[in-house]
Amino acid sequence: MRRIGFVTGLQSEAVCLAKALSLRAENNDLIACAGGHPGRAYVEAGKLIACGATHLISFGIGGALDPEIRPGDIVMPSFVTNTQNESYAPDLEWRDKLRNRYAATLTTHTNTLFTSETAMATIKEKRSLRQRTNASMVDMESCGLAAKAASENIPFIVIRAAADPAERPLPKSALIGINPNGKTQPTVVLSKLFIRPWELPGLIRLGKDSAKALKTLRRVALLGF
């Protein structure tokens, strides 16, 4: 029997997924949160496999590098790469079957996803990464999951919804608001915002875009895997 293990970056992504799966009565699937780090994603993927996962999905939000990708769009890459120039190919037959399922209601993109150990916060950083790698999106977990899946010969795919678009920087106050367990820390954000009040409009935009991304992820989970 196929049993899917999911690795997310944020607790909000994990909660979104768990609620949708419960509506579909898919209670045999497994969910772990890596807190925005490829090393932890590798470890969590290993734990999911040890608990019986036969397939893995990197599931959550990411940052767009391709200007054509808008908040709420889905990226299901053909390759995932990292700073060590390691490259992993998802199960494209599984990926394409799901893309066809989602096509009627969701906008999906392919190409390459780049996994970074640090957030790509500025427009310059995003543009440079896009030029160097031709990646469509950046996240902080997928290549860790991919590496573990490859080492165990486990099929995997990546499903990431765009939050911040390529032309918009991430506020610095947002970058410190996530702890290693993937939980948001509102008080930490507020303390940073107190000394950087000009970032408030950017935080509001990011919140709205992230809400779009989570809404898309809920729809994906309800459509099934």
Coordinates of N, CA and C in Angstrom, one line a residue:
M1 N 0.8 -1.2 0.0 CA 0.0 0.0 0.0 C 0.9 1.2 0.0
R2 N 0.5 2.2 -0.9 CA 1.3 3.4 -0.9 C 1.0 4.3 0.3
R3 N 2.0 4.8 0.9 CA 1.9 5.7 2.1 C 2.8 6.9 1.8
I4 N 2.2 8.1 1.8 CA 3.0 9.3 1.5 C 3.5 10.0 2.7
G5 N 4.7 10.3 2.7 CA 5.3 11.2 3.7 C 5.5 12.6 3.2
F6 N 5.1 13.6 3.9 CA 5.2 15.0 3.5 C 6.2 15.7 4.4
V7 N 7.1 16.5 3.8 CA 7.9 17.4 4.6 C 7.6 18.8 4.2
T8 N 7.2 19.6 5.2 CA 6.9 21.0 5.1 C 8.0 21.8 5.7
G9 N 8.0 23.1 5.5 CA 8.9 24.0 6.1 C 8.3 24.7 7.3
L10 N 7.0 25.0 7.3 CA 6.4 25.8 8.3 C 5.2 24.9 8.9
Q11 N 5.0 25.2 10.2 CA 3.9 24.5 10.9 C 2.5 24.9 10.2
S12 N 2.4 26.1 9.7 CA 1.2 26.5 9.1 C 0.9 25.7 7.8
E13 N 2.0 25.3 7.1 CA 1.8 24.4 6.0 C 1.4 23.0 6.4
A14 N 2.0 22.5 7.5 CA 1.6 21.2 8.0 C 0.2 21.2 8.5
V15 N -0.3 22.2 9.2 CA -1.6 22.3 9.6 C -2.6 22.3 8.5
C16 N -2.3 23.1 7.5 CA -3.1 23.2 6.3 C -3.3 21.9 5.6
L17 N -2.2 21.1 5.5 CA -2.2 19.8 4.9 C -3.0 18.8 5.7
A18 N -2.7 18.8 7.0 CA -3.4 17.8 7.9 C -4.9 18.0 7.9
K19 N -5.4 19.3 7.9 CA -6.8 19.5 7.8 C -7.4 19.0 6.5
A20 N -6.7 19.3 5.4 CA -7.3 18.9 4.1 C -7.3 17.4 4.0
L21 N -6.2 16.7 4.5 CA -6.2 15.2 4.4 C -7.3 14.6 5.3
S22 N -7.5 15.2 6.4 CA -8.6 14.7 7.3 C -9.9 14.7 6.6
L23 N -10.2 15.7 5.8 CA -11.4 15.9 5.1 C -11.6 14.8 4.0
R24 N -10.4 14.3 3.5 CA -10.4 13.2 2.5 C -10.2 11.9 3.2
A25 N -10.2 11.8 4.5 CA -10.1 10.6 5.2 C -8.8 9.9 4.9
E26 N -7.7 10.6 4.6 CA -6.4 10.0 4.3 C -5.6 10.1 5.6
N27 N -5.9 9.3 6.5 CA -5.2 9.4 7.8 C -4.0 8.5 7.9
N28 N -3.6 7.8 6.9 CA -2.4 7.0 6.9 C -1.2 7.7 6.5
D29 N -1.3 8.9 6.0 CA -0.2 9.7 5.5 C 0.5 10.3 6.7
L30 N 1.8 10.7 6.5 CA 2.7 11.2 7.5 C 3.2 12.6 7.2
I31 N 3.3 13.4 8.2 CA 3.6 14.8 8.0 C 4.7 15.2 9.0
A32 N 5.8 15.8 8.5 CA 6.9 16.3 9.3 C 7.2 17.8 8.9
C33 N 7.7 18.5 9.8 CA 8.1 19.9 9.5 C 9.6 20.1 9.8
A34 N 10.2 20.7 8.8 CA 11.7 20.8 8.8 C 12.2 22.2 9.2
G35 N 11.3 23.2 9.4 CA 11.6 24.5 9.9 C 12.6 25.3 9.0
G36 N 12.5 25.1 7.7 CA 13.3 25.9 6.8 C 14.8 25.6 6.8
H37 N 15.1 24.3 6.7 CA 16.5 23.9 6.6 C 16.7 22.6 5.9
P38 N 17.5 22.5 4.8 CA 17.6 21.3 4.1 C 18.2 20.1 4.9
G39 N 19.0 20.4 5.8 CA 19.6 19.3 6.7 C 18.5 18.7 7.5
R40 N 17.6 19.5 8.1 CA 16.5 19.0 8.9 C 15.5 18.2 8.0
A41 N 15.3 18.7 6.8 CA 14.4 18.1 5.8 C 14.9 16.6 5.5
Y42 N 16.3 16.5 5.4 CA 16.9 15.2 5.1 C 16.6 14.3 6.3
V43 N 16.8 14.8 7.5 CA 16.5 14.0 8.7 C 15.1 13.6 8.9
E44 N 14.2 14.6 8.7 CA 12.8 14.3 8.8 C 12.3 13.3 7.7
A45 N 12.8 13.4 6.5 CA 12.4 12.5 5.5 C 12.8 11.1 5.9
G46 N 14.0 10.9 6.5 CA 14.5 9.6 7.0 C 13.5 9.1 8.0
K47 N 13.0 9.9 8.9 CA 12.1 9.5 10.0 C 10.8 9.0 9.3
L48 N 10.3 9.7 8.3 CA 9.1 9.3 7.6 C 9.2 8.0 7.0
I49 N 10.4 7.7 6.3 CA 10.6 6.4 5.7 C 10.7 5.3 6.8
A50 N 11.3 5.6 7.9 CA 11.4 4.6 9.0 C 10.0 4.3 9.5
C51 N 9.1 5.3 9.4 CA 7.7 5.1 9.9 C 6.8 4.5 8.8
G52 N 7.3 4.1 7.7 CA 6.6 3.4 6.7 C 6.2 4.2 5.4
A53 N 6.8 5.4 5.2 CA 6.5 6.2 4.0 C 7.1 5.4 2.8
T54 N 6.3 5.3 1.8 CA 6.8 4.6 0.5 C 7.0 5.7 -0.6
H55 N 6.5 6.9 -0.4 CA 6.6 8.0 -1.3 C 6.8 9.2 -0.5
L56 N 7.5 10.2 -1.1 CA 7.7 11.5 -0.3 C 7.3 12.7 -1.2
I57 N 6.8 13.7 -0.5 CA 6.4 15.0 -1.2 C 7.0 16.1 -0.3
S58 N 7.7 17.0 -1.0 CA 8.1 18.3 -0.4 C 7.0 19.2 -0.6
F59 N 6.3 19.7 0.4 CA 5.0 20.4 0.3 C 5.1 21.7 1.1
G60 N 4.8 22.8 0.4 CA 4.8 24.1 1.1 C 4.9 25.3 0.2
I61 N 5.3 26.4 0.7 CA 5.5 27.6 0.0 C 6.9 27.8 -0.5
G62 N 7.1 28.7 -1.4 CA 8.5 29.0 -1.8 C 8.5 30.4 -2.4
G63 N 9.7 30.9 -2.8 CA 9.9 32.2 -3.4 C 10.0 32.1 -4.9
A64 N 9.3 32.9 -5.6 CA 9.4 32.9 -7.1 C 10.7 33.5 -7.5
L65 N 11.3 32.9 -8.5 CA 12.5 33.5 -9.2 C 12.1 33.9 -10.6
D66 N 11.2 33.2 -11.2 CA 10.7 33.5 -12.5 C 9.6 34.5 -12.4
P67 N 9.8 35.7 -13.1 CA 8.8 36.8 -13.0 C 7.4 36.4 -13.4
E68 N 7.3 35.3 -14.2 CA 5.9 34.9 -14.7 C 5.2 34.1 -13.6
I69 N 5.8 33.7 -12.5 CA 5.2 33.0 -11.5 C 4.6 34.0 -10.5
R70 N 3.3 33.9 -10.3 CA 2.6 34.8 -9.4 C 2.2 34.2 -8.1
P71 N 1.9 35.0 -7.0 CA 1.5 34.4 -5.7 C 0.3 33.5 -5.9
G72 N 0.5 32.3 -5.3 CA -0.6 31.3 -5.4 C -0.4 30.3 -6.5
D73 N 0.5 30.6 -7.5 CA 0.9 29.6 -8.5 C 1.6 28.4 -7.9
I74 N 1.5 27.2 -8.5 CA 2.2 26.0 -8.1 C 3.4 25.7 -8.9
V75 N 4.5 25.4 -8.3 CA 5.7 24.9 -9.0 C 5.9 23.4 -8.7
M76 N 5.9 22.6 -9.7 CA 6.2 21.1 -9.6 C 7.4 20.8 -10.5
P77 N 8.6 21.0 -9.9 CA 9.8 21.0 -10.8 C 10.2 19.7 -11.4
S78 N 11.0 19.8 -12.4 CA 11.6 18.6 -13.1 C 12.9 18.2 -12.4
F79 N 13.5 19.2 -11.8 CA 14.8 18.9 -11.1 C 14.8 19.8 -9.8
V80 N 15.5 19.3 -8.8 CA 15.8 20.2 -7.6 C 17.4 20.2 -7.5
T81 N 17.9 21.3 -7.2 CA 19.4 21.5 -7.1 C 19.7 22.3 -5.8
N82 N 21.0 22.3 -5.5 CA 21.4 23.1 -4.3 C 22.8 23.7 -4.5
T83 N 23.3 24.3 -3.4 CA 24.5 25.1 -3.5 C 25.7 24.2 -3.8
Q84 N 25.6 22.9 -3.5 CA 26.7 21.9 -3.8 C 26.6 21.4 -5.2
N85 N 25.7 22.0 -6.0 CA 25.5 21.5 -7.4 C 25.0 20.1 -7.5
E86 N 24.4 19.6 -6.4 CA 23.7 18.3 -6.5 C 22.4 18.5 -7.2
S87 N 22.0 17.5 -8.0 CA 20.7 17.6 -8.7 C 19.9 16.3 -8.6
Y88 N 18.6 16.4 -8.3 CA 17.8 15.2 -8.2 C 16.5 15.4 -9.0
A89 N 16.1 14.3 -9.6 CA 15.0 14.3 -10.5 C 13.8 13.7 -9.7
P90 N 12.7 14.4 -9.6 CA 11.5 13.7 -9.0 C 10.9 12.6 -10.0
D91 N 9.9 11.9 -9.4 CA 9.2 10.9 -10.2 C 8.3 11.7 -11.2
L92 N 8.7 11.8 -12.5 CA 8.0 12.7 -13.4 C 6.7 12.1 -13.8
E93 N 6.6 10.7 -13.8 CA 5.3 10.1 -14.2 C 4.3 10.5 -13.1
W94 N 4.6 10.4 -11.9 CA 3.7 10.8 -10.8 C 3.4 12.2 -10.8
R95 N 4.5 13.1 -11.0 CA 4.3 14.5 -11.1 C 3.4 14.9 -12.2
D96 N 3.5 14.4 -13.4 CA 2.7 14.8 -14.5 C 1.3 14.3 -14.4
K97 N 1.1 13.2 -13.7 CA -0.3 12.7 -13.5 C -1.0 13.7 -12.6
L98 N -0.3 14.2 -11.6 CA -1.0 15.2 -10.7 C -1.1 16.5 -11.4
R99 N -0.2 16.9 -12.2 CA -0.3 18.2 -12.9 C -1.5 18.2 -13.8
N100 N -1.8 17.1 -14.4 CA -3.0 16.9 -15.3 C -4.3 17.0 -14.4
R101 N -4.2 16.5 -13.2 CA -5.4 16.6 -12.3 C -5.6 18.0 -11.8
Y102 N -4.6 18.7 -11.6 CA -4.7 20.1 -11.1 C -5.0 21.1 -12.2
A103 N -4.7 20.8 -13.4 CA -4.7 21.8 -14.5 C -6.0 22.5 -14.7
A104 N -7.1 21.9 -14.4 CA -8.4 22.6 -14.6 C -8.6 23.8 -13.7
T105 N -8.0 23.8 -12.5 CA -8.3 24.8 -11.5 C -7.0 25.5 -11.0
L106 N -5.8 25.0 -11.3 CA -4.6 25.7 -10.7 C -3.6 26.0 -11.8
T107 N -2.8 27.0 -11.6 CA -1.7 27.3 -12.5 C -0.5 26.7 -12.1
T108 N 0.1 25.8 -12.9 CA 1.3 25.1 -12.5 C 2.5 25.4 -13.4
H109 N 3.7 25.3 -12.8 CA 5.0 25.5 -13.6 C 5.9 24.4 -13.3
T110 N 6.9 24.2 -14.2 CA 7.9 23.1 -14.0 C 9.3 23.7 -13.9
N111 N 10.2 23.3 -14.7 CA 11.6 23.7 -14.7 C 12.3 23.2 -13.5
T112 N 13.1 24.1 -12.9 CA 14.0 23.7 -11.8 C 13.7 24.5 -10.5
L113 N 13.8 23.8 -9.3 CA 13.7 24.4 -8.0 C 15.1 24.4 -7.4
F114 N 15.5 25.5 -6.8 CA 16.7 25.6 -6.1 C 16.5 25.6 -4.6
T115 N 17.2 24.8 -3.8 CA 17.1 24.8 -2.4 C 18.3 25.5 -1.8
S116 N 18.0 26.5 -1.0 CA 19.1 27.3 -0.4 C 19.1 27.1 1.1
E117 N 20.2 27.3 1.7 CA 20.3 27.2 3.2 C 20.0 28.5 3.9
T118 N 20.0 29.6 3.1 CA 19.6 30.9 3.6 C 18.5 31.5 2.7
A119 N 17.7 32.4 3.3 CA 16.6 33.0 2.6 C 17.2 34.0 1.5
M120 N 16.6 33.9 0.3 CA 16.8 34.8 -0.8 C 15.9 36.0 -0.6
A121 N 16.4 37.1 0.1 CA 15.5 38.1 0.6 C 15.4 39.3 -0.4
T122 N 16.5 39.6 -1.1 CA 16.5 40.8 -1.9 C 16.2 40.5 -3.3
I123 N 15.8 41.5 -4.1 CA 15.5 41.3 -5.5 C 16.8 41.0 -6.2
K124 N 17.9 41.6 -5.8 CA 19.3 41.3 -6.4 C 19.6 39.8 -6.2
E125 N 19.4 39.3 -5.0 CA 19.7 37.9 -4.7 C 18.9 37.0 -5.6
K126 N 17.6 37.3 -5.7 CA 16.7 36.5 -6.5 C 17.1 36.5 -7.9
R127 N 17.4 37.7 -8.4 CA 17.8 37.8 -9.9 C 19.1 37.1 -10.2
S128 N 20.1 37.2 -9.3 CA 21.4 36.6 -9.4 C 21.2 35.0 -9.4
L129 N 20.4 34.5 -8.5 CA 20.2 33.1 -8.5 C 19.5 32.6 -9.7
R130 N 18.5 33.3 -10.2 CA 17.8 33.0 -11.4 C 18.8 32.9 -12.6
Q131 N 19.7 33.9 -12.7 CA 20.7 33.9 -13.8 C 21.7 32.8 -13.7
R132 N 22.1 32.4 -12.5 CA 23.1 31.4 -12.3 C 22.5 30.0 -12.5
T133 N 21.3 29.8 -12.2 CA 20.7 28.4 -12.1 C 19.5 28.2 -13.1
N134 N 18.9 29.3 -13.6 CA 17.7 29.2 -14.3 C 16.6 28.5 -13.6
A135 N 16.7 28.5 -12.3 CA 15.6 28.0 -11.4 C 14.4 28.9 -11.5
S136 N 13.2 28.3 -11.3 CA 11.9 29.0 -11.3 C 11.5 29.4 -9.9
M137 N 12.0 28.7 -8.9 CA 11.6 28.9 -7.5 C 12.7 28.5 -6.6
V138 N 12.8 29.1 -5.4 CA 13.7 28.8 -4.4 C 12.9 28.4 -3.1
D139 N 13.4 27.4 -2.4 CA 12.9 27.0 -1.1 C 14.0 26.6 -0.2
M140 N 13.7 26.0 1.0 CA 14.8 25.7 1.9 C 14.7 24.3 2.4
E141 N 13.9 23.4 1.8 CA 13.7 22.0 2.2 C 13.9 21.0 1.1
S142 N 13.5 21.3 -0.1 CA 13.2 20.2 -1.1 C 14.4 19.3 -1.4
C143 N 15.6 20.0 -1.5 CA 16.8 19.2 -1.9 C 17.2 18.2 -0.8
G144 N 16.9 18.6 0.5 CA 17.2 17.7 1.6 C 16.3 16.5 1.5
L145 N 15.0 16.7 1.3 CA 14.1 15.5 1.1 C 14.6 14.7 -0.1
A146 N 14.9 15.4 -1.2 CA 15.3 14.7 -2.4 C 16.5 13.8 -2.2
A147 N 17.5 14.3 -1.5 CA 18.7 13.6 -1.3 C 18.4 12.3 -0.5
K148 N 17.6 12.4 0.5 CA 17.2 11.2 1.3 C 16.4 10.2 0.5
A149 N 15.5 10.7 -0.3 CA 14.7 9.9 -1.1 C 15.6 9.1 -2.1
A150 N 16.5 9.8 -2.7 CA 17.5 9.1 -3.6 C 18.3 8.1 -3.0
S151 N 18.7 8.4 -1.7 CA 19.6 7.4 -1.0 C 18.8 6.1 -0.7
E152 N 17.5 6.2 -0.5 CA 16.7 5.1 -0.1 C 15.9 4.6 -1.3
N153 N 16.1 5.1 -2.5 CA 15.3 4.7 -3.7 C 13.8 4.8 -3.5
I154 N 13.4 6.0 -2.9 CA 12.0 6.3 -2.7 C 11.6 7.3 -3.7
P155 N 10.4 7.1 -4.4 CA 9.9 8.1 -5.3 C 9.6 9.4 -4.5
F156 N 9.8 10.5 -5.1 CA 9.5 11.8 -4.5 C 9.0 12.8 -5.6
I157 N 8.3 13.8 -5.2 CA 7.9 15.0 -6.0 C 7.9 16.2 -5.1
V158 N 7.9 17.3 -5.7 CA 7.9 18.6 -5.0 C 6.6 19.4 -5.5
I159 N 5.9 19.9 -4.5 CA 4.7 20.7 -4.7 C 4.9 22.0 -3.9
R160 N 5.2 23.1 -4.5 CA 5.4 24.3 -3.8 C 4.6 25.5 -4.4
A161 N 3.9 26.2 -3.5 CA 3.1 27.3 -3.9 C 3.9 28.6 -3.7
A162 N 3.8 29.5 -4.7 CA 4.6 30.8 -4.6 C 4.0 31.7 -3.6
A163 N 4.8 32.3 -2.8 CA 4.4 33.3 -1.9 C 4.9 34.7 -2.4
D164 N 6.2 35.0 -2.1 CA 6.7 36.2 -2.6 C 7.1 36.1 -4.1
P165 N 6.7 37.1 -4.9 CA 7.1 37.1 -6.3 C 8.5 37.6 -6.5
A166 N 9.0 37.4 -7.7 CA 10.4 37.6 -8.0 C 10.8 39.1 -7.8
E167 N 9.8 40.0 -8.1 CA 10.2 41.4 -8.1 C 10.0 42.1 -6.7
R168 N 9.7 41.3 -5.7 CA 9.4 41.8 -4.4 C 10.4 41.3 -3.3
P169 N 11.1 42.1 -2.5 CA 12.0 41.6 -1.5 C 11.2 41.1 -0.3
L170 N 11.9 40.3 0.5 CA 11.3 39.9 1.8 C 11.7 40.8 2.9
P171 N 10.8 41.3 3.7 CA 11.2 42.2 4.8 C 12.1 41.4 5.8
K172 N 13.1 42.1 6.3 CA 14.0 41.5 7.3 C 13.3 41.0 8.5
S173 N 12.3 41.8 8.9 CA 11.6 41.4 10.1 C 10.8 40.1 10.0
A174 N 10.5 39.7 8.7 CA 9.8 38.4 8.5 C 10.8 37.3 8.6
L175 N 12.1 37.5 8.3 CA 13.1 36.4 8.2 C 13.4 35.8 9.6
I176 N 13.2 36.6 10.7 CA 13.6 36.1 12.0 C 12.3 35.6 12.7
G177 N 11.2 35.6 12.0 CA 10.0 35.2 12.7 C 9.6 33.7 12.7
I178 N 10.6 32.9 12.3 CA 10.3 31.4 12.2 C 11.4 30.7 13.1
N179 N 10.9 29.9 14.0 CA 11.9 29.1 14.8 C 12.3 27.8 14.1
P180 N 13.3 27.0 14.6 CA 13.7 25.8 13.9 C 12.6 24.7 13.8
N181 N 11.5 24.9 14.6 CA 10.4 23.9 14.4 C 9.4 24.3 13.4
G182 N 9.6 25.5 12.8 CA 8.7 25.9 11.8 C 7.5 26.7 12.3
K183 N 7.6 27.1 13.6 CA 6.5 27.9 14.1 C 6.8 29.4 14.0
T184 N 5.8 30.2 13.7 CA 6.0 31.6 13.6 C 6.1 32.2 15.0
Q185 N 6.9 33.3 15.1 CA 7.1 34.0 16.4 C 6.7 35.4 16.3
P186 N 5.4 35.7 16.5 CA 4.9 37.0 16.3 C 5.5 38.1 17.1
T187 N 5.9 37.8 18.4 CA 6.5 38.8 19.2 C 7.9 39.1 18.7
V188 N 8.6 38.2 18.2 CA 9.9 38.5 17.6 C 9.8 39.4 16.4
V189 N 8.8 39.1 15.6 CA 8.6 40.0 14.4 C 8.2 41.4 14.8
L190 N 7.3 41.5 15.8 CA 6.9 42.8 16.3 C 8.1 43.6 16.9
S191 N 9.0 42.9 17.6 CA 10.1 43.6 18.2 C 11.1 44.1 17.1
K192 N 11.2 43.3 16.0 CA 12.0 43.8 14.9 C 11.3 44.9 14.2
L193 N 10.0 44.8 14.0 CA 9.3 45.8 13.3 C 9.3 47.1 14.1
F194 N 9.4 47.1 15.4 CA 9.5 48.3 16.2 C 10.7 49.2 15.8
I195 N 11.8 48.5 15.4 CA 13.0 49.3 15.0 C 13.0 49.5 13.5
R196 N 12.1 48.8 12.8 CA 12.1 48.9 11.3 C 10.7 49.1 10.8
P197 N 10.0 50.2 11.3 CA 8.6 50.3 11.0 C 8.2 50.5 9.6
W198 N 9.2 50.9 8.7 CA 9.0 51.1 7.3 C 8.7 49.7 6.6
E199 N 9.0 48.6 7.3 CA 8.7 47.3 6.7 C 7.3 46.8 6.8
L200 N 6.5 47.6 7.5 CA 5.1 47.1 7.8 C 4.3 46.9 6.5
P201 N 4.4 47.8 5.5 CA 3.6 47.5 4.2 C 4.1 46.2 3.5
G202 N 5.4 46.0 3.6 CA 5.9 44.8 3.0 C 5.5 43.5 3.7
L203 N 5.4 43.6 5.0 CA 4.9 42.5 5.8 C 3.4 42.2 5.5
I204 N 2.6 43.3 5.3 CA 1.2 43.1 5.0 C 1.1 42.4 3.6
R205 N 1.9 42.9 2.7 CA 1.8 42.3 1.3 C 2.2 40.8 1.4
L206 N 3.3 40.5 2.2 CA 3.8 39.1 2.3 C 2.7 38.3 2.9
G207 N 2.0 38.8 3.9 CA 1.0 38.1 4.6 C -0.2 37.7 3.6
K208 N -0.5 38.7 2.8 CA -1.6 38.4 1.8 C -1.2 37.4 0.8
D209 N 0.1 37.5 0.3 CA 0.6 36.6 -0.7 C 0.7 35.2 -0.1
S210 N 1.2 35.1 1.1 CA 1.3 33.8 1.8 C 0.0 33.1 2.0
A211 N -1.1 34.0 2.3 CA -2.4 33.4 2.4 C -2.9 32.8 1.1
K212 N -2.6 33.5 0.0 CA -2.9 33.0 -1.3 C -2.2 31.6 -1.6
A213 N -1.0 31.5 -1.2 CA -0.2 30.3 -1.3 C -0.8 29.2 -0.5
L214 N -1.2 29.5 0.7 CA -1.8 28.4 1.6 C -3.1 28.0 1.1
K215 N -3.9 28.9 0.5 CA -5.2 28.6 -0.1 C -5.0 27.6 -1.2
T216 N -4.0 27.9 -2.0 CA -3.7 27.0 -3.2 C -3.3 25.6 -2.6
L217 N -2.5 25.6 -1.6 CA -2.0 24.3 -1.1 C -3.2 23.5 -0.5
R218 N -4.1 24.2 0.1 CA -5.3 23.4 0.6 C -6.1 22.8 -0.6
R219 N -6.2 23.6 -1.7 CA -6.9 23.0 -2.9 C -6.2 21.8 -3.4
V220 N -4.9 21.9 -3.5 CA -4.0 20.8 -3.9 C -4.3 19.5 -3.1
A221 N -4.3 19.7 -1.8 CA -4.4 18.6 -0.9 C -5.8 18.0 -1.0
L222 N -6.8 18.8 -1.2 CA -8.2 18.3 -1.4 C -8.3 17.6 -2.7
L223 N -7.6 18.0 -3.8 CA -7.6 17.3 -5.0 C -6.9 16.0 -5.0
G224 N -6.0 15.8 -4.1 CA -5.3 14.5 -3.8 C -4.0 14.4 -4.5
F225 N -3.3 13.3 -4.1 CA -2.0 13.0 -4.5 C -1.8 11.7 -5.2

